[in-house]
Short mmCIF file of C-alpha atoms in Angstrom, two decimals:
data_model
loop_
_atom_site.label_atom_id
_atom_site.label_comp_id
_atom_site.label_asym_id
_atom_site.label_seq_id
_atom_site.Cartn_x
_atom_site.Cartn_y
_atom_site.Cartn_z
CA MET A 1 0.14 0.23 -0.11
CA LEU A 2 2.76 2.45 0.94
CA GLN A 3 4.44 1.60 -2.44
CA PHE A 4 1.34 2.43 -4.33
CA VAL A 5 0.74 5.75 -2.58
CA VAL A 6 4.45 7.05 -3.27
CA VAL A 7 3.89 6.19 -6.77
CA MET A 8 0.53 8.07 -6.97
CA GLU A 9 2.15 11.04 -5.63
CA LYS A 10 4.83 10.93 -7.83
CA ARG A 11 2.34 10.96 -10.77
CA ILE A 12 0.31 13.52 -9.25
CA GLN A 13 3.41 15.74 -8.91
CA MET A 14 4.36 15.18 -12.71
CA ILE A 15 1.00 16.00 -13.90
CA ALA A 16 0.26 19.07 -11.48
CA SER A 17 3.87 20.05 -12.77
CA LEU A 18 3.19 19.67 -16.53
CA LYS A 19 -0.30 21.60 -15.96
CA THR A 20 1.31 24.48 -14.17
CA ARG A 21 4.06 24.87 -16.97
CA VAL A 22 1.84 24.72 -19.69
CA LEU A 23 -0.11 27.50 -18.16
CA GLN A 24 2.56 29.63 -17.48
CA ASN A 25 4.01 29.49 -20.80
CA GLY A 26 0.51 29.89 -22.55
CA LEU A 27 0.84 26.93 -24.62
CA LYS A 28 -2.09 25.67 -27.14
CA VAL A 29 -2.22 22.44 -25.35
CA ASN A 30 -5.21 20.69 -24.20
CA VAL A 31 -3.97 19.17 -20.51
CA THR A 32 -7.63 17.76 -20.32
CA LYS A 33 -7.12 15.54 -23.16
CA HIS A 34 -3.84 14.41 -22.06
CA LEU A 35 -4.89 13.89 -18.68
CA THR A 36 -7.59 11.64 -20.03
CA LEU A 37 -5.15 9.87 -21.96
CA LEU A 38 -3.17 9.18 -18.83
CA GLY A 39 -6.37 7.52 -17.31
CA ARG A 40 -7.21 5.37 -20.09
CA ARG A 41 -3.39 3.81 -19.81
CA MET A 42 -3.83 2.76 -16.02
CA THR A 43 -6.17 0.60 -14.55
CA ILE A 44 -8.34 1.09 -11.39
CA ASP A 45 -8.67 -2.15 -9.92
CA CYS A 46 -5.40 -2.92 -8.08
CA TYR A 47 -4.56 -2.70 -4.09
CA LEU A 48 -7.64 -1.23 -2.79
CA GLY A 49 -9.85 -0.86 -6.19
CA ILE A 50 -10.77 2.88 -6.60
CA PHE A 51 -8.11 5.41 -5.53
CA LEU A 52 -9.87 8.83 -5.90
CA ILE A 53 -8.29 11.98 -6.17
CA SER A 54 -9.89 15.34 -5.91
CA VAL A 55 -9.01 16.54 -9.00
CA PHE A 56 -8.03 13.28 -11.14
CA ILE A 57 -9.25 9.68 -10.81
CA TYR A 58 -6.80 7.18 -11.52
CA SER A 59 -4.77 3.99 -10.57
CA GLY A 60 -1.34 2.90 -11.61
CA CYS A 61 -0.63 -0.57 -10.71
CA GLY A 62 -2.23 -2.59 -13.76
CA ASP A 63 0.63 -1.42 -16.43
CA PRO A 64 4.33 -1.82 -15.14
CA SER A 65 5.15 0.65 -18.19
CA SER A 66 3.22 3.21 -16.88
CA ASP A 67 5.46 5.26 -15.71
CA SER A 68 7.50 5.62 -18.87
CA LYS A 69 4.46 6.17 -20.57
CA ILE A 70 3.88 9.32 -18.54
CA GLU A 71 7.47 10.59 -18.92
CA ASN A 72 6.81 9.99 -22.60
CA ILE A 73 3.77 12.11 -22.63
CA ILE A 74 5.54 14.83 -20.55
CA THR A 75 8.48 14.74 -23.00
CA ASP A 76 6.05 15.16 -25.94
CA GLU A 77 4.61 18.20 -24.39
CA CYS A 78 7.85 19.58 -23.32
CA SER A 79 9.25 19.41 -27.00
CA ASN A 80 6.41 22.00 -27.95
CA ILE A 81 8.01 24.34 -25.37
CA GLY A 82 10.26 26.60 -27.44
CA ASN A 83 11.72 26.18 -30.80
CA ASP A 84 15.12 26.29 -31.38
CA THR A 85 15.66 28.89 -28.93
CA THR A 86 18.85 30.43 -28.08
CA PHE A 87 20.22 32.39 -25.04
CA SER A 88 23.24 32.39 -22.44
CA LYS A 89 22.44 33.59 -18.76
CA VAL A 90 24.43 33.93 -15.30
CA LEU A 91 22.83 31.56 -12.70
CA SER A 92 23.29 31.22 -9.16
CA GLY A 93 26.84 29.57 -7.92
CA THR A 94 30.03 29.70 -8.84
CA ALA A 95 30.13 26.84 -11.29
CA GLY A 96 27.53 24.65 -12.80
CA TYR A 97 28.88 20.82 -13.25
CA ASP A 98 26.24 18.69 -14.16
CA ILE A 99 22.50 19.30 -15.54
CA ILE A 100 19.96 17.09 -16.66
CA ARG A 101 16.14 17.25 -17.56
CA SER A 102 13.43 17.35 -14.89
CA SER A 103 10.12 15.84 -15.14
CA GLY A 104 8.63 19.14 -15.30
CA CYS A 105 9.90 20.46 -18.55
CA GLY A 106 12.87 22.15 -16.87
CA TYR A 107 16.10 21.31 -16.16
CA VAL A 108 18.25 20.85 -12.81
CA ILE A 109 21.70 21.51 -12.12
CA SER A 110 24.42 21.01 -9.84
CA GLY A 111 27.59 22.70 -8.98
CA SER A 112 29.12 24.94 -6.34
CA THR A 113 28.71 28.23 -4.33
CA GLY A 114 31.36 27.32 -1.96
CA LYS A 115 29.22 24.42 -0.95
CA THR A 116 27.07 21.83 -2.93
CA ILE A 117 24.33 23.91 -4.78
CA LEU A 118 21.45 21.94 -6.89
CA MET A 119 18.95 24.54 -8.81
CA GLU A 120 15.86 23.75 -11.07
CA ILE A 121 15.53 26.29 -14.12
CA ASP A 122 12.66 26.69 -16.48
CA GLU A 123 13.27 26.12 -20.42
CA ASP A 124 14.16 29.93 -20.36
CA GLY A 125 16.83 29.36 -17.96
CA ASN A 126 14.86 31.22 -15.03
CA GLU A 127 15.68 29.85 -11.82
CA LEU A 128 12.53 27.81 -10.30
CA TRP A 129 13.89 26.75 -6.74
CA SER A 130 17.65 26.48 -5.65
CA ARG A 131 19.11 24.63 -2.50
CA THR A 132 22.37 24.81 -1.01
CA TYR A 133 23.76 22.22 1.67
CA GLY A 134 26.15 24.05 4.14
CA GLY A 135 25.08 22.03 7.12
CA ILE A 136 27.00 19.13 5.70
CA SER A 137 30.40 19.12 6.93
CA GLY A 138 33.90 19.39 4.98
CA SER A 139 34.28 20.51 1.38
CA HIS A 140 31.76 19.26 -1.14
CA TRP A 141 30.46 20.44 -4.61
CA GLY A 142 27.72 18.73 -6.76
CA ASN A 143 30.12 17.07 -9.54
CA SER A 144 27.19 15.23 -10.60
CA VAL A 145 23.16 14.51 -10.40
CA LYS A 146 21.01 11.90 -11.54
CA GLN A 147 17.17 11.98 -11.12
CA THR A 148 16.36 8.79 -8.97
CA SER A 149 13.07 6.57 -9.20
CA ASP A 150 11.18 8.39 -6.41
CA GLY A 151 11.34 11.88 -8.31
CA GLY A 152 14.19 13.22 -6.14
CA TYR A 153 17.71 13.52 -7.15
CA ILE A 154 21.32 11.65 -6.05
CA ILE A 155 24.12 14.19 -6.09
CA GLY A 156 28.03 12.99 -6.39
CA ALA A 157 29.28 15.65 -4.28
CA ALA A 158 33.22 15.13 -4.52
CA GLN A 159 35.11 15.31 -1.00
CA ASN A 160 33.45 11.95 0.57
CA THR A 161 30.18 13.16 0.06
CA ILE A 162 27.13 11.71 -1.33
CA ILE A 163 23.66 13.60 -0.85
CA LYS A 164 20.01 12.42 -1.26
CA THR A 165 17.36 14.92 -2.30
CA ASP A 166 13.47 14.99 -2.96
CA SER A 167 12.13 16.42 -5.90
CA GLU A 168 12.63 19.85 -4.95
CA GLY A 169 16.07 19.64 -3.52
CA GLY A 170 15.27 18.97 -0.05
CA GLU A 171 18.03 17.03 1.64
CA GLU A 172 16.79 13.46 2.71
CA TRP A 173 19.86 12.06 3.57
CA HIS A 174 23.87 12.31 2.82
CA LYS A 175 26.52 10.10 3.32
CA LYS A 176 30.14 10.67 4.41
CA LEU A 177 32.91 8.03 3.14
CA SER A 178 34.69 7.25 6.22
CA TYR A 179 37.93 5.90 4.62
CA SER A 180 41.89 6.62 5.45
CA VAL A 181 42.10 9.00 2.76
CA HIS A 182 39.42 11.40 0.86
CA HIS A 183 37.49 9.55 -1.72
CA TYR A 184 36.53 12.26 -4.33
CA VAL A 185 33.10 11.43 -5.66
CA GLU A 186 32.78 12.12 -9.45
CA ASP A 187 29.51 10.21 -10.57
CA VAL A 188 26.53 8.67 -8.80
CA ILE A 189 23.84 6.67 -10.75
CA GLN A 190 20.71 4.69 -9.33
CA THR A 191 20.77 1.19 -10.56
CA SER A 192 17.76 -1.07 -12.10
CA ASP A 193 16.97 -2.54 -8.71
CA GLY A 194 17.28 0.98 -6.93
CA ASP A 195 20.81 0.62 -5.13
CA TYR A 196 23.47 3.27 -6.04
CA ILE A 197 26.99 2.99 -7.74
CA VAL A 198 29.35 5.72 -6.87
CA VAL A 199 32.87 5.95 -8.64
CA GLY A 200 35.84 8.38 -8.31
CA GLY A 201 39.38 8.83 -7.10
CA ALA A 202 41.16 8.58 -3.68
CA GLY A 203 43.47 10.98 -2.77
CA GLY A 204 47.15 10.86 -1.60
CA ASP A 205 50.34 9.45 -3.16
CA PRO A 206 50.79 5.81 -2.66
CA LEU A 207 54.33 5.82 -2.93
CA GLY A 208 55.61 2.63 -1.63
CA GLY A 209 52.72 0.83 -2.44
CA HIS A 210 49.72 2.20 -0.48
CA ALA A 211 46.85 -0.10 -0.82
CA ILE A 212 44.23 2.70 -1.05
CA LYS A 213 45.93 6.09 -1.80
CA GLY A 214 45.57 7.10 -5.67
CA LYS A 215 43.32 4.25 -6.86
CA ALA A 216 40.25 5.01 -8.79
CA PHE A 217 37.15 3.37 -6.72
CA ILE A 218 33.87 1.71 -7.93
CA LEU A 219 31.33 1.22 -4.64
CA ARG A 220 27.55 0.03 -4.46
CA MET A 221 25.29 1.52 -1.72
CA SER A 222 21.82 0.65 -0.58
CA GLU A 223 19.02 2.61 -1.40
CA GLY A 224 19.33 4.43 2.16
CA GLY A 225 23.05 5.11 1.77
CA ASP A 226 24.80 2.14 3.35
CA VAL A 227 27.83 0.91 1.55
CA GLN A 228 27.83 -2.72 0.59
CA TRP A 229 30.95 -3.13 -1.16
CA VAL A 230 33.85 -1.05 -2.62
CA LYS A 231 36.67 -1.93 -5.16
CA ARG A 232 39.58 0.01 -5.98
CA TYR A 233 41.79 -0.24 -9.36
CA GLY A 234 45.11 1.11 -10.24
CA ILE A 235 48.60 0.24 -11.06
CA ILE A 236 50.51 -0.08 -7.63
CA ASP A 237 52.51 3.39 -6.82
CA THR A 238 50.85 5.39 -9.29
CA PRO A 239 48.72 8.23 -8.32
CA ASN A 240 45.65 10.23 -9.55
CA ASN A 241 43.64 7.36 -10.86
CA THR A 242 40.15 8.18 -11.13
CA PHE A 243 36.74 7.07 -12.42
CA TRP A 244 35.15 10.20 -13.68
CA GLY A 245 31.81 8.52 -15.38
CA VAL A 246 29.51 5.41 -15.00
CA VAL A 247 26.44 3.76 -16.60
CA GLU A 248 24.49 0.32 -16.21
CA ALA A 249 25.06 -2.10 -18.55
CA ASP A 250 22.24 -4.50 -20.02
CA ASP A 251 23.75 -7.44 -18.04
CA GLY A 252 23.73 -5.65 -14.72
CA GLY A 253 27.30 -4.73 -14.82
CA PHE A 254 28.90 -1.36 -15.14
CA VAL A 255 30.77 0.56 -17.81
CA ILE A 256 33.42 3.20 -16.30
CA ALA A 257 35.27 5.77 -18.18
CA GLY A 258 38.43 7.30 -16.37
CA GLU A 259 42.05 7.70 -16.29
CA LYS A 260 44.45 5.54 -15.43
CA LEU A 261 48.27 6.69 -14.83
CA GLN A 262 50.74 3.94 -15.99
CA ASP A 263 53.90 4.77 -14.57
CA ARG A 264 54.92 7.16 -11.61
CA ASN A 265 58.02 7.81 -13.30
CA PHE A 266 56.35 9.54 -15.96
CA GLU A 267 54.41 12.49 -14.55
CA PHE A 268 51.81 12.61 -17.34
CA TYR A 269 51.59 9.17 -18.67
CA ASP A 270 47.97 8.86 -18.07
CA HIS A 271 45.75 6.31 -20.29
CA PHE A 272 42.28 6.85 -21.64
CA TRP A 273 40.50 4.04 -19.63
CA VAL A 274 37.14 2.28 -20.45
CA MET A 275 36.39 -0.61 -18.06
CA LYS A 276 33.60 -3.13 -17.53
CA THR A 277 32.63 -4.64 -14.22
CA ASP A 278 30.15 -7.41 -13.31
CA ALA A 279 27.49 -6.37 -10.83
CA TYR A 280 29.63 -6.80 -7.71
CA GLY A 281 32.26 -4.65 -9.24
CA GLU A 282 34.55 -7.23 -10.44
CA GLU A 283 36.73 -6.14 -13.80
CA GLU A 284 35.45 -7.76 -16.78
CA TRP A 285 37.29 -5.78 -19.45
CA SER A 286 39.50 -3.08 -20.11
CA ILE A 287 40.43 -0.28 -22.53
CA GLU A 288 43.44 1.57 -21.86
CA SER A 289 44.23 3.81 -25.03
CA GLY A 290 47.12 6.48 -25.31
CA GLY A 291 50.91 7.41 -25.29
CA ASN A 292 52.97 8.84 -22.57
CA LEU A 293 51.40 12.15 -22.18
CA TRP A 294 47.86 13.20 -20.88
CA ASP A 295 44.97 11.07 -22.35
CA GLU A 296 41.74 10.79 -20.19
CA ALA A 297 38.10 9.67 -20.72
CA GLN A 298 36.08 11.93 -18.78
CA ASP A 299 32.34 10.90 -19.27
CA ILE A 300 30.13 8.11 -20.84
CA VAL A 301 26.71 7.49 -22.42
CA LYS A 302 25.00 4.32 -23.18
CA LEU A 303 23.12 3.45 -26.67
CA SER A 304 20.08 1.33 -26.78
CA ASP A 305 22.30 -1.50 -28.57
CA ASP A 306 24.51 -1.93 -25.27
CA SER A 307 27.21 0.00 -26.73
CA TYR A 308 29.04 3.17 -25.19
CA ILE A 309 30.41 6.04 -26.10
CA VAL A 310 33.01 7.69 -24.16
CA THR A 311 34.91 11.11 -24.47
CA GLY A 312 37.66 13.08 -23.16
CA LYS A 313 41.31 14.23 -24.28
CA THR A 314 44.06 12.67 -26.14
CA ALA A 315 47.71 14.53 -26.34
CA LEU A 316 49.16 14.45 -29.96
CA SER A 317 52.20 16.18 -28.36
CA SER A 318 53.37 17.77 -25.43
CA THR A 319 51.89 21.22 -26.61
CA ASN A 320 48.76 19.73 -28.34
CA LEU A 321 45.55 18.15 -26.84
CA ASN A 322 42.52 17.18 -28.94
CA MET A 323 39.13 16.50 -27.80
CA LYS A 324 38.80 12.11 -28.17
CA VAL A 325 35.40 10.23 -28.60
CA MET A 326 35.49 6.43 -28.87
CA ARG A 327 32.73 4.16 -29.49
CA VAL A 328 32.90 0.75 -27.69
CA SER A 329 30.86 -2.47 -27.94
CA SER A 330 29.34 -4.52 -25.04
CA SER A 331 32.21 -6.96 -25.26
CA GLY A 332 35.09 -4.25 -25.43
CA GLN A 333 35.60 -3.93 -28.97
CA ILE A 334 36.48 -0.18 -30.16
CA LEU A 335 34.00 0.29 -32.88
CA TRP A 336 35.59 3.54 -34.02
CA GLN A 337 37.47 6.48 -32.44
CA ASN A 338 38.13 9.90 -33.45
CA ASN A 339 39.75 13.43 -31.96
CA HIS A 340 39.69 17.05 -32.79
CA GLY A 341 41.02 20.23 -31.70
CA GLY A 342 42.48 23.40 -32.61
CA GLY A 343 46.30 22.88 -32.33
CA ASN A 344 46.70 23.81 -28.41
CA ASN A 345 44.49 22.54 -26.09
CA ASP A 346 41.00 20.86 -26.54
CA THR A 347 39.38 19.00 -23.69
CA ALA A 348 36.33 17.37 -23.73
CA THR A 349 34.28 17.15 -20.11
CA GLY A 350 30.90 15.95 -20.58
CA ILE A 351 28.25 14.01 -23.40
CA THR A 352 24.96 13.62 -23.91
CA LEU A 353 23.04 11.27 -26.62
CA SER A 354 20.25 12.85 -28.95
CA GLN A 355 16.90 11.33 -28.72
CA ASN A 356 16.92 9.54 -31.64
CA GLU A 357 20.62 8.33 -31.15
CA GLU A 358 21.96 9.67 -34.49
CA MET A 359 24.31 12.02 -32.73
CA VAL A 360 26.13 12.91 -29.50
CA ALA A 361 27.01 16.19 -28.50
CA VAL A 362 30.31 16.98 -26.63
CA VAL A 363 31.30 19.68 -24.34
CA GLY A 364 34.47 20.92 -22.85
CA TYR A 365 37.04 23.79 -23.44
CA THR A 366 39.29 25.02 -25.93
CA ARG A 367 42.17 27.77 -26.24
CA ASN A 368 44.10 28.60 -29.43
CA SER A 369 47.77 28.99 -27.59
CA SER A 370 49.28 28.52 -24.35
CA GLY A 371 48.57 31.44 -22.23
CA SER A 372 45.51 32.28 -24.21
CA PRO A 373 41.82 32.17 -22.01
CA PHE A 374 39.93 28.96 -22.38
CA ASN A 375 36.48 29.14 -23.89
CA TYR A 376 33.43 26.71 -24.08
CA ARG A 377 33.56 24.30 -26.91
CA ILE A 378 30.78 22.01 -28.23
CA TRP A 379 30.95 19.59 -30.73
CA GLY A 380 28.44 17.47 -32.75
CA VAL A 381 29.55 13.87 -33.42
CA ASP A 382 27.88 11.57 -35.73
CA VAL A 383 27.01 8.40 -33.70
CA SER A 384 27.62 5.87 -36.61
CA SER A 385 30.87 7.02 -37.79
CA GLY A 386 32.51 9.12 -35.00
CA GLN A 387 32.84 12.01 -37.51
CA VAL A 388 32.48 15.48 -36.19
CA LEU A 389 29.54 17.37 -37.66
CA TRP A 390 30.30 20.79 -36.51
CA SER A 391 31.71 22.59 -33.49
CA LYS A 392 31.00 25.79 -32.02
CA ILE A 393 33.30 28.18 -29.42
CA TYR A 394 31.66 30.47 -26.94
CA GLY A 395 33.16 32.67 -24.23
CA GLY A 396 34.77 35.86 -23.34
CA ASN A 397 38.21 37.22 -22.78
CA GLN A 398 38.79 35.45 -19.45
CA GLU A 399 38.78 31.85 -18.50
CA ASP A 400 35.65 30.06 -19.22
CA LYS A 401 35.23 25.93 -18.91
CA ALA A 402 32.44 23.91 -19.55
CA PHE A 403 31.36 20.76 -18.00
CA GLY A 404 27.78 19.62 -17.98
CA ILE A 405 25.65 19.04 -21.16
CA VAL A 406 22.18 17.67 -21.79
CA GLU A 407 19.83 17.90 -24.58
CA SER A 408 17.13 20.41 -24.53
CA TYR A 409 13.22 19.51 -25.04
CA ASP A 410 13.55 21.51 -28.46
CA ASN A 411 16.87 19.43 -29.48
CA GLY A 412 19.14 22.08 -28.67
CA PHE A 413 21.44 21.86 -25.86
CA ASN A 414 22.05 23.41 -22.49
CA ILE A 415 25.59 23.90 -21.36
CA VAL A 416 26.84 24.64 -17.83
CA GLY A 417 30.15 25.70 -16.55
CA ARG A 418 32.43 28.00 -14.92
CA SER A 419 33.05 31.56 -16.35
CA TYR A 420 35.20 34.39 -15.27
CA SER A 421 34.32 36.53 -18.16
CA HIS A 422 31.37 37.89 -16.41
CA GLY A 423 32.85 40.34 -13.68
CA SER A 424 35.44 40.02 -11.13
CA GLU A 425 33.96 36.62 -9.60
CA ARG A 426 33.71 33.11 -10.84
CA VAL A 427 29.91 32.50 -11.89
CA ASN A 428 27.65 29.66 -13.29
CA TRP A 429 27.42 30.45 -16.96
CA MET A 430 24.63 28.50 -18.97
CA VAL A 431 24.67 28.91 -23.04
CA LYS A 432 22.03 27.54 -24.53
CA THR A 433 22.23 26.49 -28.25
CA ASP A 434 20.16 25.17 -31.06
CA SER A 435 20.36 21.76 -32.38
CA ALA A 436 23.64 22.97 -34.63
CA GLY A 437 25.24 24.39 -31.50
CA ASN A 438 24.55 27.87 -32.69
CA VAL A 439 23.56 30.70 -30.50
CA TYR A 440 21.52 33.75 -32.33
#
């Protein structure tokens, strides 16, 4: 019964949010019609029979796919909001590190304002709500955010910290990892069975063969935040091994993007690292690509065929870094790989997959010469071939680095990062592009 009520409450919130947003934006949408369609998709004879709500009468136990149907309807409605709109805007906080779609035709951003910040914005970039978590001890900032099955959010908050919130960012619980060295949390996902997978890197220099320092880690937490197991990877004696992003595979295992330092005697001997584990964090296969300089995999997306596209950077020389992108099969075979840059430093930090799976948009930062300021850069990459379709650069005359990207409801892209080009202080700068990366 409790599970039923929670499901119903979630659906009420989603529909109310849709109705409110539609009315706010003055759209030509027949909300009543869509609510009627929702009712037809859901039976009214489960648990206690008829569940009466003052505004809507419906139930949700007869069709196990009804949640996805509701989300599809909401996505369809949201796609009518705006039409290739473009803009840029300074948001709350000092940096935005990740951005995802919310269930109410908006977007949720995690970042920093000295501590972790979480906010929701509408399709025009207007803030709907924001939360900070200054009561949590120690250093923490919002490296990643994902929506959870109950409509809330899970935040990977850097130094030892994971935060679980409700649908409006209110803290439900937080977990501080209590190991002998700091564990920097880079990404958190909810698994298909409701647990959480956390990835990142342990701090410190493992000189002399320390078992934890400098290792990349993957750990599993229960739905309530209890650690179930942790596994660490990396070559003994080498620091700075880190997992930056993770997705769940179709078989219940996990595919992780990261960087692996090959030899401490070569200061920058990093490899672009993609690793597959089973459901318990045990390695099944690994790809380590690169030379004797800077090569890192920073983010990853999963396609419907259980292949993966991973992005980051590769060093062509000690003075020339390029964005790198690679597609990998479910068995760990490289299907294609490519790189692109402007002759000095092009680094990818985030990736999003278009709804039709024909293109990925990669975001990061670029500069054209050593000592010149970085600017945001976005690339459109063909999923089938890996060819760069287009690239665009945005920024001012100070350092601007982009970190998070999501496809918008009008098939454009929302980018967040940190910028010094909007005054004397660092700010969270958002850029909204059209479907070809343009801003008009």
